[in-house]
Amino acid sequence: IEFLTTWVDGGVPMGEGEPIPYVDHRVHWMMGNPPHVANPDPAAAPQKHADGSTRLILDPQLAADTWINGFDFRTGDPMLRAAFFTVLGTGQYIGGWTPWSTSLQLPEGAAIKVPAGGRIAVDLIHGPATPKTNARAELGLYVPAGPVRATSDIVLTPDVTRLRDAKGRVQAAQTLATSRALLGVRVQISAGGRSIELRARRPDGWTEPLLWVRHFSQQWQSPYVFKRPVTLPAGSVIEAVSYFDPADTAPQLILTISAVDAASDLALSRGRAFLR
């Protein structure tokens, strides 16, 4: 109290100015008007998954193969907590959405291919909240202006039935055959998953921490994006360690890492993961 009194007596601003006008960013495109907009496919009914998520199928109505290097998602559902996008058919991970991070721009030169007539699957996560019926779902797709380098996924899927130890630890590893630049990560883990650690071990022995989620929340999932692409030389080993609750009799773990050939012209450097 004494500190606050001294602060006020010392001439703290009274806050008598006009409040900043409220802007509802859900009604406009954060990255400008997109050349393609994917809307729900009326022929594909929403599907409820065992993990509680709901899958919608979005159709951008592409007449030709199209490279995309960014997206913006608009929804009319205030209860939506997260959304994850993949190219239907190929299963390639595009990225994710949260209320505090609604769009994504890939590094210059990196792009994802959506085939002609291709559709996009979006997994919606509401947690314990009740979804709004017939809520708007629009995915704006942005295209690169110049040459592109295709992104692809590095997927870690350990055999949890063999690798789980007495402490509930599950491990996975994959060795890179070529140099790669890591762009982002999606974590899919069953209900008993408590934590996830991701790191890269370079051929020279140097270990690069990539991601550490101490308390993983199923209800507040998020995509992870590196501040800068993380370059790893050929021969590097990407390692994942996750701990599961012993009560989880069928633990599941999938780590999807979006990456691009490190030999591209991208402005690459070591980076760190941060929560979007």
GROMACS .gro file of C-alpha atoms in nm:
model
  276
    1ILE     CA    1   0.000   0.000   0.000
    2GLU     CA    2   0.277   0.245   0.091
    3PHE     CA    3   0.449   0.177  -0.240
    4LEU     CA    4   0.129   0.246  -0.435
    5THR     CA    5   0.061   0.564  -0.236
    6THR     CA    6   0.412   0.692  -0.307
    7TRP     CA    7   0.369   0.605  -0.672
    8VAL     CA    8   0.040   0.798  -0.699
    9ASP     CA    9   0.170   1.099  -0.504
   10GLY     CA   10   0.476   1.108  -0.727
   11GLY     CA   11   0.267   1.196  -1.031
   12VAL     CA   12   0.159   0.868  -1.189
   13PRO     CA   13  -0.039   0.928  -1.513
   14MET     CA   14  -0.410   0.947  -1.434
   15GLY     CA   15  -0.522   0.756  -1.740
   16GLU     CA   16  -0.769   1.021  -1.848
   17GLY     CA   17  -0.698   0.984  -2.219
   18GLU     CA   18  -0.930   0.819  -2.467
   19PRO     CA   19  -0.918   0.436  -2.459
   20ILE     CA   20  -0.769   0.260  -2.758
   21PRO     CA   21  -1.051   0.156  -2.994
   22TYR     CA   22  -1.128  -0.215  -2.992
   23VAL     CA   23  -1.050  -0.394  -3.318
   24ASP     CA   24  -1.196  -0.740  -3.379
   25HIS     CA   25  -0.919  -0.908  -3.579
   26ARG     CA   26  -1.139  -1.211  -3.644
   27VAL     CA   27  -1.326  -1.030  -3.921
   28HIS     CA   28  -1.033  -0.944  -4.149
   29TRP     CA   29  -0.730  -1.117  -4.294
   30MET     CA   30  -0.417  -1.047  -4.089
   31MET     CA   31  -0.186  -1.096  -4.389
   32GLY     CA   32  -0.399  -0.922  -4.649
   33ASN     CA   33  -0.655  -1.070  -4.886
   34PRO     CA   34  -0.546  -1.425  -4.979
   35PRO     CA   35  -0.561  -1.548  -5.341
   36HIS     CA   36  -0.728  -1.871  -5.227
   37VAL     CA   37  -0.981  -1.933  -4.949
   38ALA     CA   38  -1.072  -2.283  -4.833
   39ASN     CA   39  -1.421  -2.332  -4.691
   40PRO     CA   40  -1.586  -2.643  -4.543
   41ASP     CA   41  -1.665  -2.907  -4.803
   42PRO     CA   42  -2.044  -2.958  -4.785
   43ALA     CA   43  -2.000  -3.317  -4.902
   44ALA     CA   44  -1.777  -3.408  -4.606
   45ALA     CA   45  -1.945  -3.426  -4.267
   46PRO     CA   46  -1.740  -3.332  -3.957
   47GLN     CA   47  -1.583  -3.634  -3.789
   48LYS     CA   48  -1.538  -3.668  -3.413
   49HIS     CA   49  -1.213  -3.838  -3.310
   50ALA     CA   50  -1.147  -4.052  -3.004
   51ASP     CA   51  -0.918  -3.783  -2.859
   52GLY     CA   52  -1.206  -3.536  -2.853
   53SER     CA   53  -1.099  -3.335  -3.157
   54THR     CA   54  -1.325  -3.271  -3.456
   55ARG     CA   55  -1.202  -3.295  -3.813
   56LEU     CA   56  -1.336  -3.068  -4.085
   57ILE     CA   57  -1.251  -3.092  -4.452
   58LEU     CA   58  -1.182  -2.761  -4.626
   59ASP     CA   59  -1.187  -2.722  -5.002
   60PRO     CA   60  -0.980  -2.441  -5.163
   61GLN     CA   61  -1.110  -2.544  -5.509
   62LEU     CA   62  -0.770  -2.539  -5.672
   63ALA     CA   63  -0.774  -2.592  -6.047
   64ALA     CA   64  -0.397  -2.659  -6.061
   65ASP     CA   65  -0.116  -2.770  -5.834
   66THR     CA   66  -0.050  -2.476  -5.601
   67TRP     CA   67   0.243  -2.386  -5.378
   68ILE     CA   68   0.154  -2.208  -5.055
   69ASN     CA   69   0.388  -2.030  -4.816
   70GLY     CA   70   0.147  -1.903  -4.555
   71PHE     CA   71  -0.205  -1.915  -4.418
   72ASP     CA   72  -0.455  -1.719  -4.211
   73PHE     CA   73  -0.747  -1.885  -4.034
   74ARG     CA   74  -1.073  -1.716  -3.943
   75THR     CA   75  -1.332  -1.879  -3.721
   76GLY     CA   76  -1.661  -1.772  -3.573
   77ASP     CA   77  -1.629  -2.015  -3.280
   78PRO     CA   78  -1.514  -1.832  -2.963
   79MET     CA   79  -1.472  -2.166  -2.786
   80LEU     CA   80  -1.208  -2.298  -3.027
   81ARG     CA   81  -0.870  -2.341  -2.856
   82ALA     CA   82  -0.650  -2.479  -3.136
   83ALA     CA   83  -0.658  -2.601  -3.495
   84PHE     CA   84  -0.405  -2.802  -3.695
   85PHE     CA   85  -0.395  -2.821  -4.076
   86THR     CA   86  -0.273  -3.100  -4.304
   87VAL     CA   87  -0.297  -3.166  -4.678
   88LEU     CA   88  -0.555  -3.438  -4.723
   89GLY     CA   89  -0.413  -3.739  -4.903
   90THR     CA   90  -0.044  -3.663  -4.854
   91GLY     CA   91  -0.086  -3.593  -4.483
   92GLN     CA   92   0.173  -3.314  -4.497
   93TYR     CA   93   0.161  -3.083  -4.199
   94ILE     CA   94   0.088  -2.719  -4.288
   95GLY     CA   95   0.080  -2.556  -3.946
   96GLY     CA   96  -0.143  -2.469  -3.655
   97TRP     CA   97  -0.368  -2.196  -3.518
   98THR     CA   98  -0.441  -2.064  -3.170
   99PRO     CA   99  -0.648  -1.761  -3.065
  100TRP     CA  100  -0.326  -1.570  -2.999
  101SER     CA  101  -0.155  -1.672  -3.323
  102THR     CA  102  -0.392  -1.689  -3.618
  103SER     CA  103  -0.157  -1.688  -3.916
  104LEU     CA  104   0.175  -1.831  -4.032
  105GLN     CA  105   0.430  -1.716  -4.289
  106LEU     CA  106   0.698  -1.966  -4.393
  107PRO     CA  107   1.057  -1.845  -4.441
  108GLU     CA  108   1.126  -1.697  -4.782
  109GLY     CA  109   1.170  -1.972  -5.042
  110ALA     CA  110   0.994  -2.246  -4.843
  111ALA     CA  111   0.654  -2.368  -4.962
  112ILE     CA  112   0.405  -2.653  -4.935
  113LYS     CA  113   0.243  -2.812  -5.239
  114VAL     CA  114  -0.133  -2.863  -5.250
  115PRO     CA  115  -0.232  -3.070  -5.556
  116ALA     CA  116  -0.504  -2.970  -5.799
  117GLY     CA  117  -0.840  -3.057  -5.650
  118GLY     CA  118  -0.671  -3.121  -5.317
  119ARG     CA  119  -0.843  -3.054  -4.988
  120ILE     CA  120  -0.717  -2.962  -4.643
  121ALA     CA  121  -0.805  -3.135  -4.317
  122VAL     CA  122  -0.832  -2.926  -4.003
  123ASP     CA  123  -0.841  -3.084  -3.657
  124LEU     CA  124  -1.032  -2.858  -3.416
  125ILE     CA  125  -0.963  -2.874  -3.043
  126HIS     CA  126  -1.213  -2.728  -2.798
  127GLY     CA  127  -1.108  -2.893  -2.472
  128PRO     CA  128  -1.408  -2.928  -2.238
  129ALA     CA  129  -1.589  -2.637  -2.408
  130THR     CA  130  -1.894  -2.693  -2.626
  131PRO     CA  131  -1.828  -2.602  -2.993
  132LYS     CA  132  -2.046  -2.339  -3.153
  133THR     CA  133  -2.282  -2.496  -3.404
  134ASN     CA  134  -2.219  -2.410  -3.771
  135ALA     CA  135  -1.939  -2.170  -3.682
  136ARG     CA  136  -1.751  -2.003  -3.968
  137ALA     CA  137  -1.424  -2.169  -4.072
  138GLU     CA  138  -1.217  -2.004  -4.346
  139LEU     CA  139  -0.856  -2.079  -4.431
  140GLY     CA  140  -0.681  -1.818  -4.643
  141LEU     CA  141  -0.389  -1.952  -4.845
  142TYR     CA  142  -0.099  -1.737  -4.966
  143VAL     CA  143   0.131  -1.815  -5.256
  144PRO     CA  144   0.502  -1.732  -5.301
  145ALA     CA  145   0.617  -1.478  -5.558
  146GLY     CA  146   0.940  -1.650  -5.664
  147PRO     CA  147   1.111  -1.992  -5.681
  148VAL     CA  148   1.030  -2.233  -5.403
  149ARG     CA  149   1.192  -2.517  -5.214
  150ALA     CA  150   0.948  -2.787  -5.106
  151THR     CA  151   0.902  -2.854  -4.738
  152SER     CA  152   0.851  -3.207  -4.610
  153ASP     CA  153   0.783  -3.375  -4.278
  154ILE     CA  154   1.015  -3.559  -4.043
  155VAL     CA  155   0.791  -3.789  -3.841
  156LEU     CA  156   0.901  -3.959  -3.519
  157THR     CA  157   0.674  -4.246  -3.417
  158PRO     CA  158   0.833  -4.471  -3.155
  159ASP     CA  159   0.717  -4.823  -3.089
  160VAL     CA  160   0.579  -4.739  -2.745
  161THR     CA  161   0.503  -5.103  -2.665
  162ARG     CA  162   0.875  -5.185  -2.677
  163LEU     CA  163   1.044  -4.862  -2.579
  164ARG     CA  164   0.846  -4.767  -2.270
  165ASP     CA  165   1.051  -4.829  -1.956
  166ALA     CA  166   0.955  -4.865  -1.590
  167LYS     CA  167   0.949  -4.487  -1.542
  168GLY     CA  168   0.696  -4.442  -1.819
  169ARG     CA  169   0.957  -4.301  -2.055
  170VAL     CA  170   0.913  -4.334  -2.430
  171GLN     CA  171   1.199  -4.252  -2.667
  172ALA     CA  172   1.227  -4.201  -3.040
  173ALA     CA  173   1.512  -4.106  -3.271
  174GLN     CA  174   1.576  -4.047  -3.639
  175THR     CA  175   1.902  -3.987  -3.823
  176LEU     CA  176   1.901  -3.728  -4.101
  177ALA     CA  177   2.030  -3.861  -4.433
  178THR     CA  178   2.070  -3.506  -4.571
  179SER     CA  179   2.110  -3.158  -4.429
  180ARG     CA  180   1.775  -3.014  -4.318
  181ALA     CA  181   1.643  -2.688  -4.182
  182LEU     CA  182   1.372  -2.738  -3.919
  183LEU     CA  183   1.079  -2.494  -3.930
  184GLY     CA  184   0.820  -2.610  -3.677
  185VAL     CA  185   0.682  -2.898  -3.470
  186ARG     CA  186   0.346  -3.053  -3.396
  187VAL     CA  187   0.314  -3.277  -3.090
  188GLN     CA  188   0.045  -3.545  -3.078
  189ILE     CA  189   0.041  -3.737  -2.753
  190SER     CA  190  -0.219  -3.954  -2.581
  191ALA     CA  191  -0.397  -3.848  -2.264
  192GLY     CA  192  -0.135  -3.992  -2.030
  193GLY     CA  193   0.152  -3.794  -2.178
  194ARG     CA  194   0.305  -3.561  -1.921
  195SER     CA  195   0.603  -3.402  -2.093
  196ILE     CA  196   0.802  -3.392  -2.415
  197GLU     CA  197   1.164  -3.306  -2.484
  198LEU     CA  198   1.308  -3.274  -2.834
  199ARG     CA  199   1.676  -3.228  -2.912
  200ALA     CA  200   1.922  -3.273  -3.198
  201ARG     CA  201   2.263  -3.436  -3.167
  202ARG     CA  202   2.503  -3.317  -3.438
  203PRO     CA  203   2.779  -3.538  -3.582
  204ASP     CA  204   3.042  -3.337  -3.389
  205GLY     CA  205   2.870  -3.428  -3.061
  206TRP     CA  206   2.706  -3.091  -3.004
  207THR     CA  207   2.350  -3.123  -2.863
  208GLU     CA  208   2.095  -2.866  -2.974
  209PRO     CA  209   1.785  -2.829  -2.749
  210LEU     CA  210   1.480  -2.788  -2.970
  211LEU     CA  211   1.170  -2.811  -2.752
  212TRP     CA  212   1.080  -2.883  -2.392
  213VAL     CA  213   0.721  -2.896  -2.269
  214ARG     CA  214   0.734  -2.976  -1.899
  215HIS     CA  215   0.358  -3.008  -1.851
  216PHE     CA  216   0.180  -3.100  -2.172
  217SER     CA  217  -0.187  -2.996  -2.179
  218GLN     CA  218  -0.436  -3.179  -2.398
  219GLN     CA  219  -0.685  -2.896  -2.353
  220TRP     CA  220  -0.442  -2.620  -2.456
  221GLN     CA  221  -0.242  -2.766  -2.741
  222SER     CA  222  -0.029  -2.543  -2.957
  223PRO     CA  223   0.190  -2.557  -3.267
  224TYR     CA  224   0.556  -2.477  -3.212
  225VAL     CA  225   0.756  -2.262  -3.452
  226PHE     CA  226   1.126  -2.184  -3.447
  227LYS     CA  227   1.222  -1.818  -3.433
  228ARG     CA  228   1.467  -1.899  -3.712
  229PRO     CA  229   1.507  -2.222  -3.910
  230VAL     CA  230   1.736  -2.463  -3.725
  231THR     CA  231   1.994  -2.608  -3.963
  232LEU     CA  232   2.124  -2.959  -3.902
  233PRO     CA  233   2.390  -3.134  -4.111
  234ALA     CA  234   2.352  -3.483  -4.252
  235GLY     CA  235   2.415  -3.745  -3.987
  236SER     CA  236   2.246  -3.544  -3.711
  237VAL     CA  237   2.014  -3.743  -3.486
  238ILE     CA  238   1.682  -3.596  -3.373
  239GLU     CA  239   1.584  -3.745  -3.038
  240ALA     CA  240   1.256  -3.725  -2.848
  241VAL     CA  241   1.184  -3.828  -2.489
  242SER     CA  242   0.836  -3.828  -2.339
  243TYR     CA  243   0.707  -3.941  -2.000
  244PHE     CA  244   0.365  -4.103  -1.962
  245ASP     CA  245   0.143  -4.163  -1.665
  246PRO     CA  246   0.162  -4.533  -1.568
  247ALA     CA  247  -0.218  -4.546  -1.591
  248ASP     CA  248  -0.194  -4.487  -1.967
  249THR     CA  249  -0.192  -4.848  -2.084
  250ALA     CA  250  -0.166  -4.758  -2.453
  251PRO     CA  251   0.059  -4.451  -2.482
  252GLN     CA  252   0.077  -4.287  -2.824
  253LEU     CA  253   0.329  -4.030  -2.947
  254ILE     CA  254   0.371  -3.866  -3.287
  255LEU     CA  255   0.612  -3.579  -3.350
  256THR     CA  256   0.580  -3.408  -3.688
  257ILE     CA  257   0.861  -3.170  -3.779
  258SER     CA  258   0.824  -2.945  -4.082
  259ALA     CA  259   1.160  -2.909  -4.260
  260VAL     CA  260   1.322  -2.798  -4.584
  261ASP     CA  261   1.643  -2.888  -4.762
  262ALA     CA  262   1.918  -2.687  -4.591
  263ALA     CA  263   2.094  -2.638  -4.923
  264SER     CA  264   1.829  -2.388  -5.026
  265ASP     CA  265   1.878  -2.013  -5.036
  266LEU     CA  266   1.690  -1.957  -4.712
  267ALA     CA  267   1.846  -1.727  -4.455
  268LEU     CA  268   1.929  -2.007  -4.212
  269SER     CA  269   2.079  -2.002  -3.865
  270ARG     CA  270   2.040  -2.176  -3.534
  271GLY     CA  271   1.716  -2.099  -3.357
  272ARG     CA  272   1.500  -2.188  -3.061
  273ALA     CA  273   1.142  -2.305  -3.036
  274PHE     CA  274   0.882  -2.080  -2.885
  275LEU     CA  275   0.515  -2.120  -2.807
  276ARG     CA  276   0.293  -1.953  -3.061
   0.00000   0.00000   0.00000
